[in-house]
């Protein structure tokens, strides 16, 4: 409960004052949500929220997600007041260059911020992923009398979050998965940027969430006692997530603007701030929080005690279950087992030796079978395309059937699935992979971008990668999607040509902790390629010479994925006709471009200007590698509905066309 000398209202008003002051100083921001949700935040963070300001990364902390991220001054105020490394100067530097208080909460910028929020609804989706991770990890590691994984995930969400379609995707699934430690506070203030939401958002939200299988509690969001009772009730129900619908007044305390859209996305103004201070009985200057209020808010001692108590539990757990404890610590640190490198390399050599010509989606499934068997942290799933994406394996165990499982049937929820994977990655203890057709990454596009923005390790499996998809037609045939992924900062992209490159791609994705990896696979069978030991080693460098010529190259063909096979045929033909042609397989441009200049020069000599890139996708991206003198055989239109082989020939993806294009260079 609040300090006896300081009322709850005073503590909540500290949030309101800091928020309106910081936004006014920046002349930019959203005061309405922080002021309206301050009472809820005060009860949650002071009485229930388990955290340690001195160690924001303590694993068994509760997770707090501000899904309505435009209200960022709410969380910055909370972090500052409770004792995190966020000073009053940081608060004053709100929304400024290089500050720890950016306009929306950004993961990695501010201690205590669990995820980047801003695109409405995605924080909520991240939180569902966190709750899945907590429940699954607890089932895998907790033993009777030893609950070493045990925390809640709390979410603040507004009308905008619940209008976004992603909220339906993930909240429906959260109910199905019985995520009892997920608690969402709905800021039901009836206001968005355009005004009163009942003109465009008239849903019965309570009934909606009841239909999802949630516990729903409706309260006055300014009644501290009601808030406290609601949180306790939410914690007591362990088989369902809880929505606490909080009726609030946006911009609470502003005498002339509260309850209106005027407080949503603009500073209150000096005159209104003065009036608000008077209305709130807050007679303190800008950015001034009285010492007694600071002391009432400080959570450092409580946080230290909470973490210490957990560490004591962990010591006892280690004594009784040493192997489990060691594995838990390894996974929480994100460390791969020491044997992984050798095991992965052995598998890659095995793939080279098998001489197996299969679709790369099938080669991917073989990789999952191999790697998931030795890495229990791998947790996968597909958006209702498991049998097409080939993402299950012999050890797959759906979490909907077994709490300690490793596979998620997401249903048709590409966007929600991808955002949930980021939540699992942020939580820790898992390497998540998700899957759909490449074309349907469009549904998930913003979530893939957010994963890259946060530099989170998610593995995106995208199958049916080109017009080779065939009869399903242009609605299902990706064209521009690979370029989209390749031009996303922090995103690594692989489009392998056979089972060997697929295995290398999977190894790279598992080891890549600097961001997400997109693995792009074919539906159709792909020919196995011969390689010597040096070529095999160079696959991991993203691009390498697959077929060289005697003497200096006159023309270089660069190909990826399903087009490597026909490109090899073309290069063989060119060489037979006396043209020194070289074939470069380029499964990952970003990995290739990260190599040293000498290696890049050895593969693509600057002196060779006659270059052809071949890929059944949009052409524009390849200019960076072929140059102004080069040519690209690719897609300049959408596809058509016909058998894949027919389409490949129709659009010029043939050895004959590559040969003719090579001969069109004057030098050739």
XYZ file of C-alpha atoms in Angstrom:
668
model
C 0.000 0.000 0.000
C 1.015 3.621 -0.379
C 3.195 5.296 2.244
C 1.001 6.590 5.097
C 2.380 10.090 4.764
C 1.773 10.261 1.028
C -1.571 9.554 -0.567
C -2.080 7.412 -3.605
C -3.399 10.433 -5.430
C -0.208 12.359 -4.729
C 1.852 9.473 -6.096
C -0.316 9.285 -9.213
C -0.123 13.036 -9.641
C 3.667 12.784 -9.779
C 3.202 10.794 -12.990
C 0.780 13.365 -14.344
C 3.055 16.287 -13.525
C 6.230 14.737 -14.956
C 4.369 13.696 -18.092
C 2.809 17.060 -18.856
C 6.048 18.890 -18.035
C 8.231 16.720 -20.259
C 5.784 16.911 -23.148
C 5.493 20.667 -22.800
C 9.281 21.083 -22.783
C 9.600 18.907 -25.884
C 6.603 20.664 -27.447
C 5.615 17.229 -28.640
C 3.945 14.145 -27.236
C 0.782 12.596 -25.826
C -0.184 13.657 -22.295
C -3.685 12.167 -22.293
C -2.878 8.496 -21.674
C -0.249 9.016 -18.937
C -2.575 11.351 -17.058
C -5.585 9.085 -17.519
C -3.842 5.831 -16.541
C -1.739 7.216 -13.681
C -4.011 5.813 -10.966
C -3.894 2.315 -12.489
C -0.123 2.494 -12.871
C 0.341 3.627 -9.273
C -1.519 0.634 -7.826
C 0.061 -1.902 -10.175
C 3.658 -0.736 -9.900
C 3.722 -0.057 -6.177
C 1.690 -2.978 -4.887
C 1.854 -5.820 -7.400
C 4.501 -5.399 -10.058
C 7.516 -7.632 -9.279
C 10.690 -6.001 -10.529
C 14.123 -4.788 -9.465
C 15.062 -1.277 -10.624
C 18.722 -2.023 -9.865
C 18.675 -5.028 -12.192
C 16.164 -4.478 -15.019
C 17.187 -7.778 -16.624
C 16.420 -9.972 -13.610
C 14.851 -12.967 -15.307
C 11.915 -13.742 -13.008
C 10.611 -10.183 -12.996
C 7.102 -9.454 -14.133
C 6.900 -8.017 -17.630
C 5.179 -4.694 -18.257
C 4.241 -3.647 -21.777
C 2.871 -0.216 -22.658
C 1.100 -1.224 -25.854
C -0.317 2.266 -26.356
C 3.264 3.418 -26.761
C 2.415 7.007 -27.641
C 1.816 7.389 -23.889
C 5.534 6.839 -23.331
C 5.862 9.442 -20.603
C 3.810 7.123 -18.429
C 6.487 4.435 -18.409
C 9.345 6.928 -18.270
C 7.765 8.513 -15.207
C 7.314 5.109 -13.595
C 10.884 4.064 -14.296
C 12.273 7.326 -12.954
C 10.126 7.340 -9.822
C 10.686 3.691 -8.882
C 14.473 3.904 -9.070
C 15.672 2.847 -12.500
C 18.707 4.444 -14.103
C 16.612 7.195 -15.646
C 17.378 10.611 -14.219
C 15.307 13.767 -14.139
C 17.621 15.108 -16.829
C 16.613 12.156 -18.981
C 12.987 13.075 -18.383
C 13.748 16.651 -19.396
C 15.392 15.342 -22.558
C 12.187 13.648 -23.719
C 11.986 13.133 -27.489
C 15.427 14.614 -28.115
C 18.359 13.259 -30.090
C 20.343 10.505 -28.339
C 18.059 10.592 -25.289
C 17.072 7.629 -23.147
C 13.469 8.852 -23.459
C 12.524 8.629 -27.151
C 9.069 9.510 -28.434
C 7.874 5.922 -28.194
C 9.364 3.284 -25.885
C 12.338 1.707 -27.641
C 13.846 -1.566 -26.492
C 17.539 -1.153 -25.733
C 17.355 2.612 -25.189
C 15.786 2.742 -21.746
C 16.401 0.410 -18.795
C 13.121 -1.260 -17.890
C 11.466 -0.972 -21.304
C 10.620 -4.541 -22.301
C 9.701 -4.001 -25.938
C 9.426 -1.330 -28.582
C 5.860 -0.089 -28.935
C 4.235 2.479 -31.136
C 2.447 0.616 -33.929
C -0.748 0.025 -31.978
C -1.590 -3.517 -30.956
C 1.889 -4.919 -31.422
C 2.895 -4.434 -27.799
C -0.153 -6.476 -26.861
C 0.952 -9.171 -29.330
C 4.502 -9.124 -27.945
C 3.022 -9.574 -24.478
C 1.041 -12.636 -25.563
C 4.332 -14.083 -26.810
C 5.957 -13.299 -23.466
C 3.111 -15.037 -21.655
C 3.487 -18.084 -23.919
C 7.207 -18.143 -23.167
C 6.632 -17.895 -19.419
C 4.042 -20.682 -19.373
C 6.054 -22.992 -21.620
C 9.381 -22.403 -19.889
C 7.737 -22.935 -16.505
C 6.315 -26.256 -17.674
C 9.706 -27.320 -19.004
C 11.733 -26.411 -15.922
C 9.570 -26.035 -12.803
C 9.364 -29.036 -10.539
C 7.230 -29.729 -7.488
C 8.170 -27.188 -4.845
C 10.455 -25.340 -7.242
C 8.712 -22.597 -9.195
C 11.803 -20.887 -10.572
C 9.902 -19.560 -13.596
C 6.896 -17.697 -12.217
C 5.876 -14.211 -13.285
C 3.015 -12.199 -14.733
C 2.847 -10.213 -17.944
C 0.955 -6.934 -17.588
C -0.204 -4.817 -20.502
C -1.624 -1.316 -20.828
C -3.661 -0.991 -24.014
C -5.966 1.650 -25.414
C -8.878 1.859 -27.831
C -6.472 2.022 -30.763
C -4.753 -1.227 -29.773
C -8.085 -3.020 -29.641
C -9.255 -1.586 -32.961
C -6.210 -3.003 -34.725
C -6.832 -6.415 -36.235
C -3.752 -7.875 -34.584
C -5.503 -7.577 -31.218
C -8.121 -10.072 -32.391
C -5.482 -12.464 -33.712
C -3.478 -12.665 -30.512
C -6.191 -12.234 -27.894
C -8.244 -14.995 -29.460
C -5.211 -17.289 -29.341
C -4.337 -16.202 -25.792
C -7.757 -17.377 -24.647
C -7.382 -20.688 -26.472
C -3.963 -21.254 -24.881
C -5.277 -20.419 -21.374
C -2.589 -17.844 -20.614
C -3.583 -17.259 -17.013
C -0.647 -14.996 -16.160
C -1.512 -12.434 -18.816
C -3.333 -9.365 -17.492
C -4.413 -6.561 -19.840
C -5.607 -3.175 -18.605
C -7.884 -1.610 -21.206
C -7.841 2.185 -21.021
C -11.481 2.744 -21.898
C -11.482 6.516 -22.210
C -13.637 6.710 -25.345
C -11.260 9.106 -27.105
C -8.815 8.773 -29.986
C -7.091 11.364 -32.146
C -10.194 11.978 -34.256
C -12.462 12.428 -31.250
C -15.089 10.296 -29.527
C -14.612 6.717 -30.652
C -18.251 5.643 -30.476
C -18.601 6.965 -34.024
C -16.248 4.239 -35.307
C -15.705 1.826 -32.420
C -18.955 0.650 -30.898
C -17.948 -2.940 -30.084
C -19.002 -4.461 -26.796
C -15.394 -5.065 -25.784
C -16.251 -7.000 -22.643
C -18.391 -9.495 -24.537
C -15.721 -9.741 -27.215
C -13.097 -10.815 -24.696
C -15.492 -13.097 -22.884
C -16.025 -14.808 -26.241
C -12.240 -15.277 -26.486
C -12.345 -17.155 -23.174
C -10.961 -14.334 -21.005
C -11.956 -13.288 -17.524
C -13.331 -9.748 -17.829
C -13.483 -7.262 -14.937
C -14.914 -3.770 -15.327
C -13.854 -1.004 -12.937
C -13.495 2.726 -12.442
C -9.892 3.356 -13.512
C -9.524 6.144 -10.966
C -10.681 4.081 -7.970
C -7.524 2.714 -6.360
C -9.333 0.184 -4.200
C -11.240 -1.191 -7.197
C -8.008 -1.394 -9.202
C -6.290 -3.319 -6.409
C -9.160 -5.791 -6.033
C -9.281 -6.335 -9.791
C -5.566 -7.138 -9.990
C -5.889 -9.586 -7.117
C -8.814 -11.248 -8.859
C -6.799 -11.464 -12.063
C -3.903 -13.117 -10.248
C -6.222 -15.616 -8.592
C -7.571 -16.955 -11.909
C -4.820 -19.096 -13.422
C -6.587 -20.806 -16.328
C -7.630 -17.706 -18.296
C -6.091 -14.383 -19.227
C -7.784 -11.339 -17.726
C -8.991 -8.095 -19.255
C -9.472 -5.333 -16.703
C -11.644 -2.773 -18.447
C -10.852 0.556 -16.825
C -13.204 3.483 -17.360
C -10.913 6.487 -17.324
C -10.825 10.156 -18.224
C -8.172 10.997 -20.772
C -5.958 13.850 -19.594
C -7.300 13.470 -16.035
C -6.695 16.626 -14.017
C -6.674 19.096 -16.891
C -9.692 21.283 -16.037
C -10.364 22.497 -19.583
C -9.129 19.663 -21.744
C -9.664 16.380 -19.876
C -12.057 13.993 -21.538
C -11.356 15.410 -25.000
C -9.077 14.647 -27.929
C -7.240 17.915 -27.168
C -5.134 15.994 -24.619
C -4.382 13.047 -26.872
C -1.489 14.131 -29.019
C -0.446 17.671 -28.136
C 1.089 19.512 -25.175
C -1.406 21.047 -22.789
C 0.137 24.529 -23.008
C 1.588 26.656 -20.226
C -1.737 28.130 -19.110
C -3.490 24.759 -18.938
C -0.560 23.202 -17.103
C -0.793 25.947 -14.492
C -4.524 25.293 -14.162
C -3.869 21.537 -13.916
C -1.358 21.985 -11.104
C -3.985 23.927 -9.201
C -6.719 21.381 -9.930
C -4.479 18.503 -8.797
C -3.233 20.383 -5.742
C 0.316 19.980 -7.040
C 2.014 23.241 -5.999
C 5.452 22.263 -7.258
C 7.460 23.664 -10.126
C 8.198 21.904 -13.397
C 10.005 18.592 -12.951
C 9.929 18.901 -9.165
C 8.868 15.838 -7.198
C 8.858 16.332 -3.398
C 11.203 14.117 -1.412
C 8.407 12.344 0.467
C 6.720 11.413 -2.805
C 10.042 10.143 -4.158
C 10.495 7.978 -1.081
C 6.951 6.626 -1.371
C 7.672 5.591 -4.943
C 11.151 4.127 -4.478
C 11.140 0.369 -5.169
C 14.864 -0.381 -5.011
C 14.859 -2.140 -1.626
C 11.710 -4.078 -2.419
C 13.134 -5.046 -5.783
C 16.420 -6.207 -4.280
C 14.528 -8.334 -1.772
C 12.357 -9.895 -4.482
C 15.339 -10.870 -6.605
C 17.280 -12.122 -3.570
C 14.399 -14.368 -2.544
C 14.281 -15.801 -6.063
C 18.033 -16.423 -6.065
C 17.654 -18.384 -2.842
C 15.005 -20.514 -4.533
C 17.332 -21.007 -7.482
C 20.148 -22.240 -5.226
C 17.880 -24.911 -3.730
C 16.676 -25.806 -7.236
C 20.301 -26.212 -8.372
C 20.995 -28.556 -5.473
C 18.047 -30.817 -6.217
C 18.003 -30.540 -10.021
C 21.551 -29.639 -11.109
C 21.201 -30.672 -14.742
C 17.953 -28.775 -15.195
C 19.399 -25.713 -13.485
C 22.459 -25.723 -15.714
C 20.282 -26.021 -18.822
C 17.971 -23.232 -17.649
C 20.875 -20.866 -17.055
C 22.350 -21.702 -20.466
C 19.108 -20.939 -22.206
C 18.454 -17.745 -20.281
C 21.928 -16.511 -21.239
C 21.181 -17.311 -24.875
C 24.246 -19.534 -25.130
C 24.309 -22.369 -27.621
C 25.733 -25.657 -26.295
C 29.405 -26.201 -27.033
C 28.683 -29.146 -29.301
C 26.414 -27.230 -31.667
C 29.094 -25.926 -34.031
C 30.593 -29.353 -34.648
C 27.186 -31.032 -34.930
C 25.980 -28.436 -37.435
C 29.124 -28.712 -39.546
C 28.874 -32.495 -39.558
C 25.301 -32.228 -40.769
C 26.288 -29.794 -43.531
C 28.980 -32.239 -44.710
C 26.407 -35.028 -44.601
C 24.056 -33.005 -46.794
C 26.852 -32.457 -49.316
C 27.620 -36.159 -49.377
C 24.030 -37.334 -49.820
C 23.580 -35.829 -53.271
C 19.840 -35.348 -52.580
C 17.734 -33.217 -54.939
C 14.691 -32.000 -53.007
C 12.648 -28.839 -52.521
C 14.405 -26.455 -50.165
C 11.282 -26.432 -47.949
C 11.856 -30.184 -47.461
C 15.551 -29.576 -46.877
C 14.490 -27.032 -44.249
C 12.334 -29.613 -42.503
C 15.321 -31.957 -42.408
C 17.327 -29.169 -40.769
C 14.637 -28.619 -38.155
C 14.620 -32.358 -37.472
C 18.369 -32.252 -36.879
C 18.774 -28.986 -35.003
C 15.618 -29.005 -32.869
C 16.592 -32.436 -31.563
C 19.774 -30.979 -30.030
C 18.473 -27.487 -29.177
C 15.421 -27.674 -26.893
C 15.175 -23.875 -26.948
C 13.884 -24.009 -30.507
C 10.126 -23.407 -30.551
C 8.329 -23.293 -33.875
C 5.030 -22.883 -35.534
C 3.137 -22.052 -38.682
C 0.164 -19.903 -39.613
C -2.070 -22.827 -40.589
C 0.397 -24.116 -43.204
C 2.378 -26.700 -41.285
C 1.946 -29.345 -43.986
C 3.008 -26.903 -46.712
C 5.765 -25.037 -44.889
C 7.055 -28.373 -43.523
C 7.854 -26.893 -40.137
C 6.975 -29.830 -37.905
C 9.377 -32.641 -37.053
C 9.293 -35.998 -35.298
C 9.706 -34.365 -31.891
C 7.092 -31.665 -32.375
C 4.795 -31.291 -29.387
C 1.987 -28.696 -29.616
C 1.790 -26.414 -26.568
C -1.989 -26.535 -26.921
C -1.775 -30.214 -25.919
C 1.279 -30.247 -23.655
C 2.306 -27.230 -21.624
C 5.978 -28.118 -22.010
C 5.711 -28.509 -25.789
C 7.722 -26.878 -28.569
C 5.282 -26.224 -31.398
C 2.490 -23.680 -31.879
C -0.389 -24.028 -34.283
C -1.017 -20.327 -34.792
C -4.013 -20.602 -37.098
C -4.364 -18.007 -39.849
C -2.609 -15.253 -37.894
C 0.544 -14.213 -39.788
C 0.799 -10.780 -38.169
C 0.035 -11.952 -34.661
C 2.337 -14.957 -35.015
C 5.307 -12.848 -36.033
C 4.805 -10.285 -33.265
C 4.355 -13.068 -30.709
C 7.686 -14.535 -31.786
C 9.359 -11.231 -30.928
C 7.729 -11.428 -27.500
C 9.131 -14.926 -26.970
C 12.579 -13.797 -28.054
C 12.420 -10.765 -25.749
C 11.328 -12.944 -22.846
C 14.334 -15.219 -23.175
C 14.880 -18.958 -23.084
C 13.729 -19.655 -26.642
C 14.758 -19.343 -30.266
C 11.403 -18.977 -32.065
C 10.732 -19.771 -35.695
C 7.532 -18.997 -37.565
C 6.334 -19.927 -41.019
C 4.002 -18.979 -43.836
C 4.135 -18.562 -47.611
C 6.544 -15.814 -48.650
C 3.715 -13.769 -50.171
C 1.951 -13.663 -46.818
C 4.840 -11.965 -45.101
C 2.880 -8.946 -46.326
C 0.316 -9.592 -43.601
C 3.153 -9.655 -41.066
C 5.301 -6.939 -42.586
C 5.206 -4.503 -39.684
C 6.016 -7.245 -37.186
C 9.040 -8.367 -39.216
C 10.171 -4.738 -39.263
C 9.744 -4.433 -35.501
C 11.763 -7.609 -34.942
C 14.546 -6.065 -37.011
C 14.230 -2.697 -35.262
C 14.641 -4.419 -31.886
C 17.398 -6.734 -33.216
C 15.560 -9.772 -31.902
C 16.402 -13.306 -32.928
C 13.394 -14.665 -34.739
C 13.675 -17.092 -37.630
C 11.113 -16.465 -40.364
C 10.534 -19.484 -42.580
C 9.009 -18.427 -45.901
C 8.164 -21.118 -48.433
C 6.633 -21.079 -51.936
C 9.134 -18.428 -52.854
C 8.423 -17.470 -56.473
C 6.284 -17.863 -59.580
C 7.357 -21.493 -59.278
C 4.425 -21.655 -56.860
C 2.436 -22.215 -60.042
C -1.297 -22.693 -60.407
C -2.354 -20.687 -57.351
C -1.614 -17.640 -59.478
C -0.319 -14.114 -58.878
C -2.116 -13.649 -55.557
C 0.156 -16.352 -54.149
C 3.316 -15.621 -56.132
C 5.795 -13.291 -54.399
C 7.579 -10.720 -56.544
C 8.787 -7.757 -54.494
C 8.829 -9.453 -51.079
C 12.428 -10.676 -51.110
C 13.693 -7.184 -51.963
C 11.542 -5.833 -49.153
C 13.174 -8.200 -46.672
C 16.685 -7.617 -48.004
C 16.385 -3.843 -47.664
C 15.189 -4.044 -44.049
C 17.996 -2.991 -41.684
C 19.241 -5.730 -39.323
C 17.426 -8.426 -41.332
C 19.515 -11.307 -42.656
C 18.020 -13.081 -45.684
C 18.897 -16.469 -47.201
C 17.511 -17.990 -50.384
C 19.343 -21.309 -50.733
C 19.702 -23.338 -53.918
C 19.812 -26.854 -52.463
C 19.908 -28.953 -49.298
C 23.478 -27.876 -48.470
C 22.854 -24.147 -48.669
C 19.663 -24.718 -46.671
C 21.614 -26.360 -43.851
C 24.140 -23.509 -43.831
C 21.295 -20.989 -43.785
C 19.667 -22.660 -40.789
C 22.975 -22.785 -38.942
C 23.487 -19.078 -39.627
C 19.984 -18.221 -38.411
C 20.446 -20.161 -35.179
C 23.751 -18.417 -34.492
C 22.551 -14.944 -35.499
C 21.666 -13.100 -32.281
C 21.995 -9.657 -33.854
C 18.552 -9.679 -35.458
C 15.984 -11.785 -37.290
C 16.725 -14.081 -40.211
C 14.410 -14.765 -43.143
C 14.826 -18.190 -44.740
C 13.237 -18.299 -48.185
C 12.471 -21.757 -49.575
C 11.077 -23.332 -52.728
C 8.035 -25.483 -53.262
C 9.567 -27.248 -56.260
C 12.466 -29.677 -56.214
C 15.982 -28.254 -56.638
C 19.029 -30.075 -57.971
C 21.855 -30.891 -55.585
C 25.078 -29.048 -56.434
C 28.598 -30.481 -56.370
C 31.187 -28.636 -54.258
C 34.744 -29.141 -53.158
C 35.806 -28.482 -49.577
C 36.638 -24.823 -50.207
C 33.321 -24.168 -51.929
C 31.511 -25.904 -49.086
C 33.244 -23.696 -46.533
C 32.496 -20.567 -48.568
C 28.730 -21.138 -48.587
C 28.705 -19.591 -45.095
C 30.167 -16.403 -46.628
C 26.857 -15.711 -48.374
C 28.201 -15.802 -51.945
C 30.838 -17.975 -53.577
C 32.053 -19.294 -56.912
C 30.054 -22.440 -57.616
C 31.376 -22.988 -61.153
C 34.539 -21.302 -62.381
C 36.185 -21.085 -65.745
C 39.757 -21.540 -66.905
C 41.378 -18.145 -67.192
C 39.835 -14.773 -66.411
C 36.066 -14.584 -66.462
C 34.440 -12.707 -69.314
C 30.941 -12.880 -67.874
C 29.655 -13.635 -64.375
C 26.222 -15.104 -63.688
C 24.886 -14.472 -60.167
C 21.943 -16.610 -59.097
C 19.975 -17.612 -56.032
C 17.592 -20.358 -55.036
C 15.765 -22.239 -57.754
C 17.537 -20.265 -60.478
C 20.992 -21.638 -59.634
C 20.243 -24.909 -61.419
C 19.325 -23.313 -64.748
C 22.188 -20.857 -64.371
C 24.639 -23.744 -64.066
C 23.259 -25.224 -67.281
C 23.774 -21.862 -68.980
C 27.339 -21.453 -67.714
C 28.224 -24.946 -68.875
C 26.833 -24.115 -72.316
C 28.742 -20.840 -72.480
C 31.968 -22.562 -71.532
C 31.384 -25.225 -74.174
C 31.010 -22.401 -76.680
C 34.337 -20.902 -75.645
C 33.061 -18.116 -73.416
C 34.748 -17.826 -70.039
C 31.707 -17.747 -67.792
C 31.649 -17.954 -64.003
C 28.667 -18.924 -61.839
C 28.298 -17.303 -58.430
C 25.722 -18.680 -56.044
C 24.500 -15.864 -53.798
C 22.205 -17.341 -51.129
C 22.656 -14.330 -48.796
C 23.599 -10.910 -50.111
C 23.850 -9.331 -46.651
C 26.247 -12.028 -45.438
C 28.320 -11.695 -48.619
C 28.520 -7.926 -48.264
C 29.752 -8.335 -44.687
C 32.851 -10.190 -45.928
C 36.177 -8.466 -46.348
C 36.876 -6.589 -49.563
C 39.480 -9.108 -50.760
C 37.013 -11.954 -50.586
C 34.308 -9.978 -52.362
C 36.808 -9.081 -55.082
C 37.808 -12.732 -55.493
C 34.168 -13.661 -56.176
C 33.076 -10.596 -58.152
C 36.174 -8.944 -59.659
C 35.615 -5.276 -60.376
C 37.257 -5.771 -63.740
C 34.401 -7.970 -64.934
C 31.573 -5.625 -65.882
C 29.556 -8.170 -67.836
C 27.348 -9.545 -65.079
C 23.914 -11.139 -65.061
C 21.771 -11.626 -61.964
C 19.107 -14.308 -62.228
C 16.264 -14.476 -59.707
C 12.543 -15.095 -60.108
C 11.727 -11.933 -58.181
C 11.792 -8.161 -58.621
C 14.833 -6.947 -60.522
C 15.664 -3.614 -58.906
C 17.648 -4.936 -55.938
C 20.328 -6.548 -58.056
C 21.702 -3.334 -59.491
C 24.038 -3.116 -56.486
C 25.863 -6.261 -57.664
C 25.622 -6.128 -61.460
C 26.277 -2.395 -61.830
C 25.196 -0.092 -64.612
C 26.707 -2.363 -67.235
C 25.029 -5.491 -65.976
C 21.693 -7.145 -66.704
C 19.037 -8.747 -64.547
C 16.781 -11.614 -65.534
C 13.906 -11.238 -63.130
C 10.280 -10.271 -62.729
C 8.996 -6.935 -63.977
C 5.330 -7.831 -63.584
C 3.098 -10.001 -61.465
C 2.860 -13.672 -62.294
C 0.135 -15.775 -63.862
C -1.818 -18.917 -63.025
C -0.214 -21.935 -64.694
C 2.060 -24.840 -63.786
C 5.304 -23.616 -62.293
C 7.524 -24.987 -65.059
C 5.388 -23.282 -67.695
C 5.652 -19.970 -65.875
C 9.405 -20.205 -65.474
C 9.801 -20.667 -69.202
C 7.228 -17.972 -70.024
C 9.034 -15.362 -67.932
C 12.476 -16.216 -69.262
C 13.959 -18.301 -66.476
C 15.666 -20.767 -68.792
C 19.246 -21.687 -69.501
C 18.714 -20.620 -73.111
C 17.686 -17.080 -72.128
C 20.652 -16.751 -69.791
C 22.994 -17.829 -72.614
C 21.494 -15.339 -75.039
C 21.677 -12.563 -72.437
C 25.349 -13.361 -71.796
C 26.082 -13.234 -75.514
C 24.434 -9.826 -75.743
C 27.400 -8.257 -73.937
C 29.858 -6.851 -76.421
C 32.783 -8.407 -74.610
C 31.285 -11.838 -75.021
